[in-house]
Amino acid sequence: MIFEGLADRLQETFKKLRGHGKLTEDDVKSAMKEVRMALLEADVNFKVVKDFVKRVTERAIGQDVMEALTPAQVVIKIVNEELTELMGGSQSKINMSSQPPTIIMMAGLQGAGKTTSAGKLGLALKKQGKRPVLVAADIYRPAAVTQLQVIGKQLNIPVFSMEPGTDAVTIAKSSLNYAFTHANDVVIIDTAGRLHINEELMQELKDIKREVKPHEILLVVDAMTGQDAVNVAESFNKDLELTGLVLTKMDGDSRGGAALSVKAVTGCPIKFVGMGEKLEPLQPFHPDRMASRILG
Ligand code: GDP
């Protein structure tokens, strides 16, 4: 389960703090040392941890906390608020265009879960009464088009593809005409991934962006890769100005370092999370619920 280790460590720390009754500055400082260690062990970015601990400490050793009837409880509340803030504060939703179709471009490295997430996002939107179309613009991985078609069939969502050899920009542009004529109000473009970030990949994504002007550019990153996911997000964001992130494989990530660091490092909110291989609707990311899960 996500945040398993971190949740245990923090709950242990705060249990000790509660046992103290009135708190001294030293009590708070030693608790914050433990919080710092727990976050680092959860693979949270070093600088993010430093800033977080500084903010919490400043608030927690304030006069009104020390003089509160249950100071430990107030400290926990502060940690909860700061964790929520760290993960983006409130839920970030999809920017829906006032004029359909809303164009969503999905990007990501190979294996991150981009194609699966495109399908899951389509399903989530369909359940909200939208009429999405999935666009197979991943033209390099031979099986990618077929994979998207299989997913589309399972979910009963149309898939737009063109004959082999067509370039990705043409496919993306043509899909808009398809959406107009078939009354699809959301276009989800599955772009090509690569094993590593390279110039060619970025150029292709920039070309698609320029030509179709997406309302959303969602980067799909694998939570299990921890700080690598954060670095990938930082790099894509520089080139593409992402509007949001999809954090996949949260079901297999017990540490949670990417979930806790990526917003603070990139400025880009996590909009959705992937919680398994099964084709279920993509789940929105709720920073407050995540924080409460950590603090128990
Ligand atoms: P792409 O190369 O980025 O398009 O990745 P795929 O969508 O093909 O996914 C790669 C693998 O990750 C597949 O085996 C998916 O079933 C799996 N996968 C995708 N999302 C999740 C997730 O949220 N949790 C888990 N456990 N597996 C996932």
Short mmCIF file of C-alpha atoms and ligand atoms in Angstrom, two decimals:
data_model
loop_
_atom_site.label_atom_id
_atom_site.label_comp_id
_atom_site.label_asym_id
_atom_site.label_seq_id
_atom_site.Cartn_x
_atom_site.Cartn_y
_atom_site.Cartn_z
CA MET A 1 0.00 0.00 0.00
CA ILE A 2 1.21 3.50 -0.79
CA PHE A 3 2.84 5.45 2.07
CA GLU A 4 2.91 2.31 4.20
CA GLY A 5 6.37 2.89 5.71
CA LEU A 6 5.90 6.63 6.01
CA ALA A 7 2.50 6.27 7.67
CA ASP A 8 3.90 3.85 10.26
CA ARG A 9 6.88 6.08 11.04
CA LEU A 10 4.87 9.29 11.37
CA GLN A 11 2.13 7.70 13.44
CA GLU A 12 4.80 6.35 15.80
CA THR A 13 6.41 9.79 16.07
CA PHE A 14 3.14 11.53 16.84
CA LYS A 15 2.15 8.91 19.37
CA LYS A 16 5.28 9.79 21.32
CA LEU A 17 4.51 13.49 20.98
CA ARG A 18 1.00 13.03 22.34
CA GLY A 19 2.45 11.36 25.43
CA HIS A 20 4.24 14.61 26.29
CA GLY A 21 1.25 16.79 27.21
CA LYS A 22 2.65 20.31 27.08
CA LEU A 23 5.36 20.58 24.42
CA THR A 24 8.73 22.26 24.55
CA GLU A 25 10.62 23.53 21.55
CA ASP A 26 12.96 20.57 21.94
CA ASP A 27 10.05 18.10 21.78
CA VAL A 28 8.95 19.61 18.49
CA LYS A 29 12.46 19.71 17.10
CA SER A 30 13.16 16.08 17.89
CA ALA A 31 9.81 15.04 16.40
CA MET A 32 10.70 17.01 13.26
CA LYS A 33 14.01 15.17 13.04
CA GLU A 34 12.05 11.94 12.87
CA VAL A 35 9.66 13.37 10.31
CA ARG A 36 12.64 14.38 8.21
CA MET A 37 14.15 10.88 8.34
CA ALA A 38 10.81 9.26 7.55
CA LEU A 39 10.31 11.46 4.48
CA LEU A 40 13.83 10.80 3.22
CA GLU A 41 13.31 7.07 3.65
CA ALA A 42 10.10 7.39 1.64
CA ASP A 43 12.33 8.71 -1.18
CA VAL A 44 11.03 12.26 -1.05
CA ASN A 45 13.29 14.79 -2.81
CA PHE A 46 15.95 16.13 -0.42
CA LYS A 47 15.18 19.81 -0.97
CA VAL A 48 11.45 19.22 -0.70
CA VAL A 49 12.02 17.54 2.68
CA LYS A 50 14.18 20.40 3.90
CA ASP A 51 11.63 23.07 2.97
CA PHE A 52 8.75 21.03 4.36
CA VAL A 53 10.38 20.46 7.74
CA LYS A 54 11.35 24.12 7.96
CA ARG A 55 7.77 25.26 7.30
CA VAL A 56 6.22 22.82 9.75
CA THR A 57 8.77 23.64 12.45
CA GLU A 58 8.21 27.38 12.11
CA ARG A 59 4.49 26.96 12.47
CA ALA A 60 4.68 24.32 15.20
CA ILE A 61 6.89 26.24 17.61
CA GLY A 62 4.62 29.27 17.40
CA GLN A 63 3.24 30.57 20.70
CA ASP A 64 -0.36 29.51 20.14
CA VAL A 65 0.63 25.91 19.43
CA MET A 66 2.74 25.56 22.56
CA GLU A 67 -0.02 27.00 24.68
CA ALA A 68 -2.80 24.96 23.12
CA LEU A 69 -4.65 22.45 25.30
CA THR A 70 -3.55 19.54 23.11
CA PRO A 71 -0.41 20.81 21.39
CA ALA A 72 0.49 17.46 19.77
CA GLN A 73 -2.89 17.48 18.06
CA VAL A 74 -2.18 20.94 16.68
CA VAL A 75 1.22 19.83 15.39
CA ILE A 76 -0.42 16.87 13.60
CA LYS A 77 -2.95 19.24 12.07
CA ILE A 78 -0.13 21.44 10.79
CA VAL A 79 1.66 18.42 9.27
CA ASN A 80 -1.60 17.35 7.64
CA GLU A 81 -2.13 20.80 6.13
CA GLU A 82 1.44 21.04 4.89
CA LEU A 83 1.36 17.52 3.37
CA THR A 84 -1.85 18.43 1.56
CA GLU A 85 -0.26 21.64 0.30
CA LEU A 86 2.85 19.73 -0.78
CA MET A 87 0.74 17.49 -3.01
CA GLY A 88 -1.05 20.42 -4.62
CA GLY A 89 -3.63 21.59 -2.07
CA SER A 90 -6.95 20.93 -3.71
CA GLN A 91 -7.91 18.51 -6.47
CA SER A 92 -6.82 19.62 -9.97
CA LYS A 93 -9.38 18.84 -12.61
CA ILE A 94 -9.22 18.50 -16.39
CA ASN A 95 -9.46 21.82 -18.28
CA MET A 96 -12.56 21.23 -20.33
CA SER A 97 -12.81 23.42 -23.40
CA SER A 98 -15.95 25.54 -23.61
CA GLN A 99 -15.94 24.69 -27.29
CA PRO A 100 -15.73 20.94 -27.98
CA PRO A 101 -13.75 18.92 -28.56
CA THR A 102 -11.48 19.11 -25.53
CA ILE A 103 -8.09 17.91 -26.73
CA ILE A 104 -5.99 15.89 -24.31
CA MET A 105 -2.49 14.86 -25.26
CA MET A 106 -0.91 12.00 -23.32
CA ALA A 107 2.87 11.81 -23.15
CA GLY A 108 5.32 9.59 -21.32
CA LEU A 109 8.18 7.17 -21.50
CA GLN A 110 7.61 3.64 -22.74
CA GLY A 111 6.17 1.36 -20.10
CA ALA A 112 4.95 4.17 -17.84
CA GLY A 113 1.35 3.17 -18.50
CA LYS A 114 0.40 5.79 -21.06
CA THR A 115 -1.78 3.67 -23.34
CA THR A 116 -3.53 2.01 -20.41
CA SER A 117 -4.11 5.41 -18.78
CA ALA A 118 -5.49 6.85 -22.03
CA GLY A 119 -8.11 4.09 -22.00
CA LYS A 120 -8.85 4.55 -18.30
CA LEU A 121 -9.22 8.30 -18.77
CA GLY A 122 -11.59 7.69 -21.67
CA LEU A 123 -13.64 5.42 -19.42
CA ALA A 124 -13.73 7.99 -16.60
CA LEU A 125 -14.96 10.67 -19.03
CA LYS A 126 -17.47 8.32 -20.60
CA LYS A 127 -18.92 7.68 -17.16
CA GLN A 128 -19.36 11.44 -16.84
CA GLY A 129 -21.47 11.43 -19.98
CA LYS A 130 -18.75 12.49 -22.43
CA ARG A 131 -18.17 10.97 -25.84
CA PRO A 132 -14.40 10.46 -26.05
CA VAL A 133 -12.35 9.15 -28.95
CA LEU A 134 -8.92 7.58 -28.48
CA VAL A 135 -6.27 8.49 -31.03
CA ALA A 136 -3.48 6.06 -31.91
CA ALA A 137 -0.55 8.39 -32.58
CA ASP A 138 2.11 6.06 -31.14
CA ILE A 139 3.47 4.97 -34.49
CA TYR A 140 6.85 3.56 -33.45
CA ARG A 141 5.97 0.69 -31.17
CA PRO A 142 4.40 -1.78 -33.61
CA ALA A 143 1.94 -3.20 -31.10
CA ALA A 144 0.82 0.16 -29.71
CA VAL A 145 -1.95 0.81 -32.23
CA THR A 146 -3.35 -2.69 -31.77
CA GLN A 147 -3.09 -2.32 -27.99
CA LEU A 148 -5.16 0.85 -28.08
CA GLN A 149 -7.70 -0.77 -30.40
CA VAL A 150 -8.06 -3.71 -28.02
CA ILE A 151 -8.55 -1.31 -25.10
CA GLY A 152 -11.08 0.74 -27.09
CA LYS A 153 -13.03 -2.36 -27.95
CA GLN A 154 -13.11 -3.55 -24.34
CA LEU A 155 -14.32 -0.17 -23.14
CA ASN A 156 -16.58 0.48 -26.09
CA ILE A 157 -14.76 3.70 -26.95
CA PRO A 158 -13.94 4.49 -30.60
CA VAL A 159 -10.28 4.50 -31.64
CA PHE A 160 -9.03 6.69 -34.47
CA SER A 161 -6.03 5.35 -36.39
CA MET A 162 -4.53 5.78 -39.84
CA GLU A 163 -2.61 3.50 -42.13
CA PRO A 164 0.97 2.55 -41.18
CA GLY A 165 3.51 5.10 -42.34
CA THR A 166 1.35 8.14 -41.53
CA ASP A 167 3.22 10.58 -39.32
CA ALA A 168 2.02 11.36 -35.81
CA VAL A 169 1.22 15.03 -36.49
CA THR A 170 -1.04 14.12 -39.42
CA ILE A 171 -2.81 11.49 -37.33
CA ALA A 172 -3.35 13.95 -34.47
CA LYS A 173 -4.66 16.67 -36.80
CA SER A 174 -6.91 14.30 -38.74
CA SER A 175 -8.41 12.98 -35.51
CA LEU A 176 -9.91 16.43 -34.89
CA ASN A 177 -11.91 16.22 -38.11
CA TYR A 178 -13.01 12.75 -37.11
CA ALA A 179 -14.17 14.10 -33.75
CA PHE A 180 -16.15 16.89 -35.43
CA THR A 181 -17.93 14.55 -37.80
CA HIS A 182 -18.62 11.90 -35.14
CA ALA A 183 -19.62 14.36 -32.41
CA ASN A 184 -16.85 13.29 -30.05
CA ASP A 185 -16.43 15.97 -27.42
CA VAL A 186 -13.09 14.74 -26.02
CA VAL A 187 -10.06 13.67 -28.06
CA ILE A 188 -7.43 11.68 -26.18
CA ILE A 189 -4.19 11.42 -28.13
CA ASP A 190 -1.88 8.54 -27.23
CA THR A 191 1.57 9.69 -28.37
CA ALA A 192 4.75 7.67 -28.80
CA GLY A 193 6.96 6.83 -25.85
CA ARG A 194 10.65 6.05 -25.84
CA LEU A 195 12.84 4.20 -23.42
CA HIS A 196 14.64 7.45 -22.60
CA ILE A 197 14.02 11.10 -23.21
CA ASN A 198 15.57 12.17 -26.50
CA GLU A 199 15.49 15.13 -28.85
CA GLU A 200 13.51 13.33 -31.54
CA LEU A 201 10.72 12.41 -29.13
CA MET A 202 10.48 15.93 -27.72
CA GLN A 203 10.42 17.44 -31.21
CA GLU A 204 7.55 15.20 -32.26
CA LEU A 205 5.57 16.08 -29.14
CA LYS A 206 6.23 19.77 -29.67
CA ASP A 207 5.07 19.46 -33.28
CA ILE A 208 1.83 17.78 -32.21
CA LYS A 209 1.32 20.43 -29.54
CA ARG A 210 1.83 23.25 -32.03
CA GLU A 211 -0.56 21.75 -34.57
CA VAL A 212 -3.45 20.61 -32.38
CA LYS A 213 -3.13 23.05 -29.45
CA PRO A 214 -4.23 20.63 -26.71
CA HIS A 215 -6.19 21.91 -23.72
CA GLU A 216 -4.40 19.38 -21.58
CA ILE A 217 -0.94 17.86 -21.85
CA LEU A 218 -0.79 15.05 -19.33
CA LEU A 219 2.49 13.32 -18.62
CA VAL A 220 2.18 9.74 -17.46
CA VAL A 221 4.88 8.70 -14.99
CA ASP A 222 5.46 5.49 -13.08
CA ALA A 223 5.25 6.10 -9.31
CA MET A 224 7.40 3.06 -8.62
CA THR A 225 10.41 4.77 -10.20
CA GLY A 226 10.42 7.39 -7.40
CA GLN A 227 12.77 10.29 -8.01
CA ASP A 228 13.37 9.15 -11.60
CA ALA A 229 9.70 9.92 -12.25
CA VAL A 230 10.24 13.38 -10.78
CA ASN A 231 13.26 13.98 -13.04
CA VAL A 232 11.35 12.79 -16.10
CA ALA A 233 8.48 15.13 -15.21
CA GLU A 234 10.84 18.06 -14.76
CA SER A 235 12.41 17.45 -18.13
CA PHE A 236 9.12 17.04 -20.05
CA ASN A 237 7.69 20.08 -18.32
CA LYS A 238 10.58 22.27 -19.48
CA ASP A 239 9.96 21.37 -23.11
CA LEU A 240 6.20 20.96 -23.23
CA GLU A 241 4.71 22.99 -20.37
CA LEU A 242 2.58 20.19 -19.02
CA THR A 243 -0.84 20.89 -17.57
CA GLY A 244 -0.84 17.87 -15.30
CA LEU A 245 0.51 14.48 -14.35
CA VAL A 246 -0.89 10.98 -14.21
CA LEU A 247 0.91 8.93 -11.58
CA THR A 248 0.55 5.25 -12.43
CA LYS A 249 1.32 2.06 -10.52
CA MET A 250 0.46 3.62 -7.17
CA ASP A 251 -0.79 0.14 -6.27
CA GLY A 252 2.80 -1.12 -6.33
CA ASP A 253 4.50 1.89 -4.74
CA SER A 254 4.80 1.54 -0.98
CA ARG A 255 7.08 4.55 -0.47
CA GLY A 256 5.29 7.40 -2.20
CA GLY A 257 8.33 9.59 -2.90
CA ALA A 258 7.16 10.67 -6.34
CA ALA A 259 3.65 11.48 -5.15
CA LEU A 260 5.07 13.69 -2.41
CA SER A 261 7.80 15.43 -4.41
CA VAL A 262 6.65 15.94 -7.96
CA LYS A 263 4.32 18.91 -7.48
CA ALA A 264 6.84 20.83 -5.38
CA VAL A 265 9.70 20.14 -7.81
CA THR A 266 7.89 20.73 -11.11
CA GLY A 267 4.99 22.99 -10.13
CA CYS A 268 2.81 20.60 -12.10
CA PRO A 269 -0.20 19.08 -10.31
CA ILE A 270 -0.98 15.37 -10.19
CA LYS A 271 -4.43 15.14 -11.74
CA PHE A 272 -4.96 11.37 -11.79
CA VAL A 273 -3.57 8.17 -10.36
CA GLY A 274 -3.41 4.66 -11.81
CA MET A 275 -4.10 1.95 -9.27
CA GLY A 276 -3.79 -1.27 -11.25
CA GLU A 277 -3.60 -3.07 -14.57
CA LYS A 278 -7.36 -3.53 -14.77
CA LEU A 279 -9.21 -1.12 -17.02
CA GLU A 280 -11.08 0.84 -14.40
CA PRO A 281 -11.86 4.55 -14.64
CA LEU A 282 -8.75 6.64 -13.96
CA GLN A 283 -9.06 8.02 -10.42
CA PRO A 284 -8.71 11.70 -9.58
CA PHE A 285 -5.90 12.59 -7.19
CA HIS A 286 -7.04 14.11 -3.89
CA PRO A 287 -4.12 15.68 -1.95
CA ASP A 288 -6.16 15.97 1.26
CA ARG A 289 -7.21 12.32 1.25
CA MET A 290 -3.64 11.26 0.56
CA ALA A 291 -2.39 13.33 3.51
CA SER A 292 -5.01 11.81 5.80
CA ARG A 293 -3.99 8.37 4.65
CA ILE A 294 -0.42 9.09 5.73
CA LEU A 295 -1.42 10.39 9.14
CA GLY A 296 -3.98 7.65 9.80
P1 GDP B 1 2.98 2.67 -22.24
O1 GDP B 1 4.18 2.05 -22.90
O2 GDP B 1 3.37 3.87 -21.44
O3 GDP B 1 1.85 2.94 -23.16
O4 GDP B 1 2.52 1.61 -21.13
P2 GDP B 1 1.30 0.59 -21.12
O5 GDP B 1 0.01 1.29 -21.01
O6 GDP B 1 1.47 -0.38 -22.22
O7 GDP B 1 1.56 -0.11 -19.71
C1 GDP B 1 2.76 -0.83 -19.41
C2 GDP B 1 2.44 -1.89 -18.37
O8 GDP B 1 2.10 -1.27 -17.13
C3 GDP B 1 1.26 -2.77 -18.74
O9 GDP B 1 1.54 -4.09 -18.36
C4 GDP B 1 0.11 -2.19 -17.92
O10 GDP B 1 -0.88 -3.15 -17.63
C5 GDP B 1 0.83 -1.75 -16.67
N1 GDP B 1 0.14 -0.67 -15.95
C6 GDP B 1 -0.34 0.49 -16.44
N2 GDP B 1 -0.88 1.25 -15.45
C7 GDP B 1 -0.74 0.54 -14.31
C8 GDP B 1 -1.10 0.78 -12.93
O11 GDP B 1 -1.66 1.82 -12.53
N3 GDP B 1 -0.78 -0.21 -12.03
C9 GDP B 1 -0.14 -1.36 -12.41
N4 GDP B 1 0.13 -2.25 -11.47
N5 GDP B 1 0.19 -1.61 -13.69
C10 GDP B 1 -0.09 -0.68 -14.62
#
